[in-house]
Tab-separated table of C-alpha atoms in Angstrom:
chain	number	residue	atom	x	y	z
A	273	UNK	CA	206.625	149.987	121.691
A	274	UNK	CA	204.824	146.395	121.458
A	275	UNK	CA	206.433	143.273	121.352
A	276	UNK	CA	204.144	139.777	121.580
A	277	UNK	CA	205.658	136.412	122.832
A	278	UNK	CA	204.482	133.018	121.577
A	279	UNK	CA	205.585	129.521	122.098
A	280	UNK	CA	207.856	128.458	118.567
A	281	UNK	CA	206.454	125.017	118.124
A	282	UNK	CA	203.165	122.637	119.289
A	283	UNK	CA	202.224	119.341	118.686
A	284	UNK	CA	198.822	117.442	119.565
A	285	UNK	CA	197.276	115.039	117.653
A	286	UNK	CA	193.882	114.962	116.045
A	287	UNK	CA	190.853	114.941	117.776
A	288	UNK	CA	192.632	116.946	121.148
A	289	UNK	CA	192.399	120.799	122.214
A	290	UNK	CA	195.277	122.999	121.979
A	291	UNK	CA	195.820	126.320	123.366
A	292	UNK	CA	198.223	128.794	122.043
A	293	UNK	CA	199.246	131.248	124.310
A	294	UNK	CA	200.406	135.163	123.781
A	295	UNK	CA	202.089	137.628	126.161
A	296	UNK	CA	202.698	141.335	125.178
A	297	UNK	CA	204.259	144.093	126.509
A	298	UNK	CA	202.694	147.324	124.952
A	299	UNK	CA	202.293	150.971	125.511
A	300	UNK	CA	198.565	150.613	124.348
A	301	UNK	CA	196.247	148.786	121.930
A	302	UNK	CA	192.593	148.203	121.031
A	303	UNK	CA	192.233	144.760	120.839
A	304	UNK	CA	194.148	140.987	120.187
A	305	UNK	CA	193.689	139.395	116.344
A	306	UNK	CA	194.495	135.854	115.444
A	307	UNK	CA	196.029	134.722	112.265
A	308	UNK	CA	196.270	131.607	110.749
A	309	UNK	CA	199.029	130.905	108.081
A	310	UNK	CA	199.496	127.796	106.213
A	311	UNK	CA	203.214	126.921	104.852
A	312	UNK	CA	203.390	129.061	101.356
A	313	UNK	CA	199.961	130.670	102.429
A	314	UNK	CA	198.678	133.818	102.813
A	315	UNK	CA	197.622	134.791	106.442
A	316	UNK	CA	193.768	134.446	107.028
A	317	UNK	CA	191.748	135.984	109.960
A	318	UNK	CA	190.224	133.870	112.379
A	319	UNK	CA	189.204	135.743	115.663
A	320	UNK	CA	189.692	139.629	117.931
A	321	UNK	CA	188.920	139.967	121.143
A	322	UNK	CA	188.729	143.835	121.728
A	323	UNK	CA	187.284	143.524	124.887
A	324	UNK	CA	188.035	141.086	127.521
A	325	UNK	CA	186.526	137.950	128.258
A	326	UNK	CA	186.377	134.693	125.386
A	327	UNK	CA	185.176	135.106	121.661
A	328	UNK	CA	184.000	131.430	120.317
A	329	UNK	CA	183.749	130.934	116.417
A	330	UNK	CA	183.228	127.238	115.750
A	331	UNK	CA	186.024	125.194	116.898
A	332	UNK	CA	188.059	128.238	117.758
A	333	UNK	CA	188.288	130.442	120.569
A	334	UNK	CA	190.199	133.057	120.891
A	335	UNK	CA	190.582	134.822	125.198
A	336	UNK	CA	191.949	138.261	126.445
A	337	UNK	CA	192.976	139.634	129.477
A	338	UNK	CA	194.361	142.974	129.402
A	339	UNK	CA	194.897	143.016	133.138
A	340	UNK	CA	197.547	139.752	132.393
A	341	UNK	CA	198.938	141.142	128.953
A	342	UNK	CA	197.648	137.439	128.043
A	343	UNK	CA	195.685	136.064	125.400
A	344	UNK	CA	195.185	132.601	123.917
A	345	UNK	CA	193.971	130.976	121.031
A	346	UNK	CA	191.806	127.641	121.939
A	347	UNK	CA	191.621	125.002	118.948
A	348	UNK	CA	189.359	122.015	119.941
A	349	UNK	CA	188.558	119.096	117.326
A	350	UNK	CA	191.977	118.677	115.954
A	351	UNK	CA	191.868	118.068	112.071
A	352	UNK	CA	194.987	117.591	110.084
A	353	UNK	CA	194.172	120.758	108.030
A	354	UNK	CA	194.948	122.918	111.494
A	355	UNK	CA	198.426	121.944	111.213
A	356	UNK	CA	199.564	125.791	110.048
A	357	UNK	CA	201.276	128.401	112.004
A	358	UNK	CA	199.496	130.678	114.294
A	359	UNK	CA	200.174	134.481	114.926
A	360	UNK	CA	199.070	136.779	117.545
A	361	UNK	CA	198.605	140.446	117.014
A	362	UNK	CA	197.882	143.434	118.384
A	363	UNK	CA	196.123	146.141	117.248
A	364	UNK	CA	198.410	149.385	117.436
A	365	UNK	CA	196.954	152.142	119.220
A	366	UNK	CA	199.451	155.080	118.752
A	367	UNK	CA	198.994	157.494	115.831
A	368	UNK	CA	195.277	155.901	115.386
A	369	UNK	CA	196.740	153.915	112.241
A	370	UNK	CA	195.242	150.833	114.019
A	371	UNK	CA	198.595	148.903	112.349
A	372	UNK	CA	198.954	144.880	113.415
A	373	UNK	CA	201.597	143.749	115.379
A	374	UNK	CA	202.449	140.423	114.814
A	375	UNK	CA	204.320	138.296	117.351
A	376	UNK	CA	206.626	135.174	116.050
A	377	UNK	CA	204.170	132.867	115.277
A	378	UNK	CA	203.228	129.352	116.722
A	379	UNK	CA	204.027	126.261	114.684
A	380	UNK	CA	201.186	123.469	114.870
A	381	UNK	CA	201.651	120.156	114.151
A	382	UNK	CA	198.610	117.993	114.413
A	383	UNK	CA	199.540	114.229	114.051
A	384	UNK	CA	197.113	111.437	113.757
B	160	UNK	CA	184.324	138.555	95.885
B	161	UNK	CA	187.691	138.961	94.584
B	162	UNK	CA	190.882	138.426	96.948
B	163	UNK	CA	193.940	140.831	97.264
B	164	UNK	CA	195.941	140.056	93.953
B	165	UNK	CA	199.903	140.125	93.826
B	166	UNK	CA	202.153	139.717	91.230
B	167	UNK	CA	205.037	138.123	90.567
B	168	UNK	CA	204.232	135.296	93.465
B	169	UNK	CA	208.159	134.462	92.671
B	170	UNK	CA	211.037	136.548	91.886
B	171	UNK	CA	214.637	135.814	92.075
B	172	UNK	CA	217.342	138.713	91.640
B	173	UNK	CA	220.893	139.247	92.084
B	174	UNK	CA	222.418	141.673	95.075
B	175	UNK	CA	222.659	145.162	93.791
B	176	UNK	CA	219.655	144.769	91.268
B	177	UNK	CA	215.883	146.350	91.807
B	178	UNK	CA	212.694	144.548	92.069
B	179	UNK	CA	209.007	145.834	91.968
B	180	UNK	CA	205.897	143.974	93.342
B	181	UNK	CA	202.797	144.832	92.087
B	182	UNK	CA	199.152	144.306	94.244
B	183	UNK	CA	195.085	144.975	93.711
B	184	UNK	CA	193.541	144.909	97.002
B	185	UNK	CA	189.848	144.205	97.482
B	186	UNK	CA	187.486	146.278	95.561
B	187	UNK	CA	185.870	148.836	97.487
B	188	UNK	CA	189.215	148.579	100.638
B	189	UNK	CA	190.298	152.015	101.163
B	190	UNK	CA	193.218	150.822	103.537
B	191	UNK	CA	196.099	149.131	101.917
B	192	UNK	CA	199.609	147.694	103.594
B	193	UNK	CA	202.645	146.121	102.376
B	194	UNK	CA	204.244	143.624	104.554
B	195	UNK	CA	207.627	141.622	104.930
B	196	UNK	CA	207.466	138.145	105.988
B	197	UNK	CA	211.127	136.830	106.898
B	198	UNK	CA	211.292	133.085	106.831
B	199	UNK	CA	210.236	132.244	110.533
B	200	UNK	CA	208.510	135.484	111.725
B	201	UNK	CA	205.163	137.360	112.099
B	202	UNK	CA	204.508	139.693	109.161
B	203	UNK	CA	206.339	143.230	109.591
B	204	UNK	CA	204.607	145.751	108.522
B	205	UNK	CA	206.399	148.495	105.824
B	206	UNK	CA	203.927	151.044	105.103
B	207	UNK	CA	199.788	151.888	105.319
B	208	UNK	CA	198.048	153.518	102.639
B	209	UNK	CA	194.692	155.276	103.320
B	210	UNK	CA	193.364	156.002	99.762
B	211	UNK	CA	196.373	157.186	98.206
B	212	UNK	CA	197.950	158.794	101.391
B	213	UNK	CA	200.534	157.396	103.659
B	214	UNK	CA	199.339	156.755	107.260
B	215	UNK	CA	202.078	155.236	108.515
B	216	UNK	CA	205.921	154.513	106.657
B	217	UNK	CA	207.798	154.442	110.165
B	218	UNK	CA	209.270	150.741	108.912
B	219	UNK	CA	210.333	151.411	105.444
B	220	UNK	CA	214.030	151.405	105.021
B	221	UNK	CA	213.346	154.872	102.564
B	222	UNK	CA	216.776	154.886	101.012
B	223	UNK	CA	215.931	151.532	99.220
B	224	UNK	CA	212.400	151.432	99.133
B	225	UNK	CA	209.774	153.454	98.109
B	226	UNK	CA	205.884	152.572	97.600
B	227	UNK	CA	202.747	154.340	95.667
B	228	UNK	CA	198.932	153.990	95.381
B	229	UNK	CA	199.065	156.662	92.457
B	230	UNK	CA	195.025	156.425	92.204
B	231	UNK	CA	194.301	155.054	95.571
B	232	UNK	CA	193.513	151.265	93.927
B	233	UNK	CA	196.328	149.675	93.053
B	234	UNK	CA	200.094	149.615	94.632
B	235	UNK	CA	203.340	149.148	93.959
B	236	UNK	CA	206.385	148.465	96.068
B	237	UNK	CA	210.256	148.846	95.030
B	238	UNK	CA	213.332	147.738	95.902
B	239	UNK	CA	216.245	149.664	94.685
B	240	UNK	CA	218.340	148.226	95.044
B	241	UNK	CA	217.852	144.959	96.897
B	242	UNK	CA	220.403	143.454	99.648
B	243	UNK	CA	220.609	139.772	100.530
B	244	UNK	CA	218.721	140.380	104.093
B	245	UNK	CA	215.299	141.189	101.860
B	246	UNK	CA	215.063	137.833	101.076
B	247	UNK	CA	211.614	137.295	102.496
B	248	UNK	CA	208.121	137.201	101.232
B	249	UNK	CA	206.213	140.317	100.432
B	250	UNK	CA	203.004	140.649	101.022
B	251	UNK	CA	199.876	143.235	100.533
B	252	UNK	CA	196.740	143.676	102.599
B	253	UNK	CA	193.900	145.143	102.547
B	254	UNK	CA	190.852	146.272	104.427
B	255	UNK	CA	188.008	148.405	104.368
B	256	UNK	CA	189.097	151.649	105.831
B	257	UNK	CA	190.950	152.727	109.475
B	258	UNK	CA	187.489	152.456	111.244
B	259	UNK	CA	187.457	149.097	110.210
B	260	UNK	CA	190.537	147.531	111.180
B	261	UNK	CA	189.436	143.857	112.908
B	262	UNK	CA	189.934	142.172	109.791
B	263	UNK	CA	192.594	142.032	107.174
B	264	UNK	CA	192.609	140.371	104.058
B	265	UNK	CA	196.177	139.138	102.841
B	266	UNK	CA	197.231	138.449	99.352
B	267	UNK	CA	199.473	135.394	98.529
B	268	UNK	CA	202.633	137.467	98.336
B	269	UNK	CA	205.776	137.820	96.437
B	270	UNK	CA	208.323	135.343	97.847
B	271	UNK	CA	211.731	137.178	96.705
B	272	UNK	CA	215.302	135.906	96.833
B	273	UNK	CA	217.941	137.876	96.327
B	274	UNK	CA	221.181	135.680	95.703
């Protein structure tokens, strides 16, 4: 089975970095997605990392080591419009459905 | 381009009674999922559709709910009948096929409570 840990909540204020972090625990998977969900949203891609090594779009980068069942999701730049949650989630690779994953999700709070 | 349509975005039923959700994923997505967001946690996924074919149903709680994609376009998902624990927010992906997985594109859901 899979199962993804995230912290609950974090708070930084605009302008800083952030880095959410993600542990798994899973019997096998291609790669690591990032979600971003805004309260009453729907859930919007923002980065995979199917290999290892750091994927940067814009002000987001997303790492994965597979050797540390770790991955993190960098946010630099703070803007109040980051303040969303944030889900990891991996990409299932038993039965070759390629189904997501999804771990808890990370509250953001960006403050001025 | 067109996003991943759902309707109702609210519903509110009493235990005991049945609910459906309707969605119209992306034009063109062959791969289609129905999801259910609890208040607080990651999207779980119910069932994959690839075309009109089930790839994957392994979460569906089958003696309440059932799911179609009659003509491989549009879905439906039921809840017959619904328990207070479904309370949640339903909501239908879609993507291009399973060879093209990375990226999912989410509708705005159904958020349902059942009283």
């Amino acid at each position: 089975g899979q199962s993804l840990e995230q912290p609950s909540e974090v708070t930084a204020v605009e302008g800083a970095i952030v880095q959410i972090n993600c542990t798994y625990q899973t019997s096998g998977f291609y790669g690591l997605s990032w979600y971003q969900q805004h309260d009453g949203g729907a859930p919007t891609f923002l980065s995979y990392n199917g290999l290892d090594g750091l994927e940067e779009t814009g002000r987001f980068s997303s790492f994965l080591s597979r050797s540390d069942s770790y991955g993190y999701l960098l946010l630099q730049e703070l803007q109040m419009k980051d303040s969303a949650s944030y889900f990891c989630a991996v990409r299932d690779r038993s039965g070759n459905t390629g189904k997501l994953i999804f771990g808890q999700g990370t509250t953001l709070q960006v403050k001025p | 381009e067109a996003g991943v349509a759902q309707s109702p975005r609210y519903k509110i039923i009493e235990k005991r009674q049945s609910v459906a959700f309707w969605c119209n994923p992306i034009s063109g997505h062959a791969t289609l999922y129905w999801y259910q967001q609890i208040l607080g946690q990651g999207p779980k996924l119910l069932i994959q559709f690839q075309n009109n074919g089930v790839v994957d149903d392994s979460q569906l709680p089958k003696d309440r709910f059932s799911a179609e994609r009659l003509k491989g376009v549009d879905s439906t998902l039921k809840i017959q009948p619904a328990n207070l624990e479904e309370s949640a927010v339903y909501l239908c992906a879609s993507s291009l096929g399973l060879v093209s997985l990375i990226e999912q594109y989410f509708g705005p859901g159904t958020r349902l409570t059942v009283t």
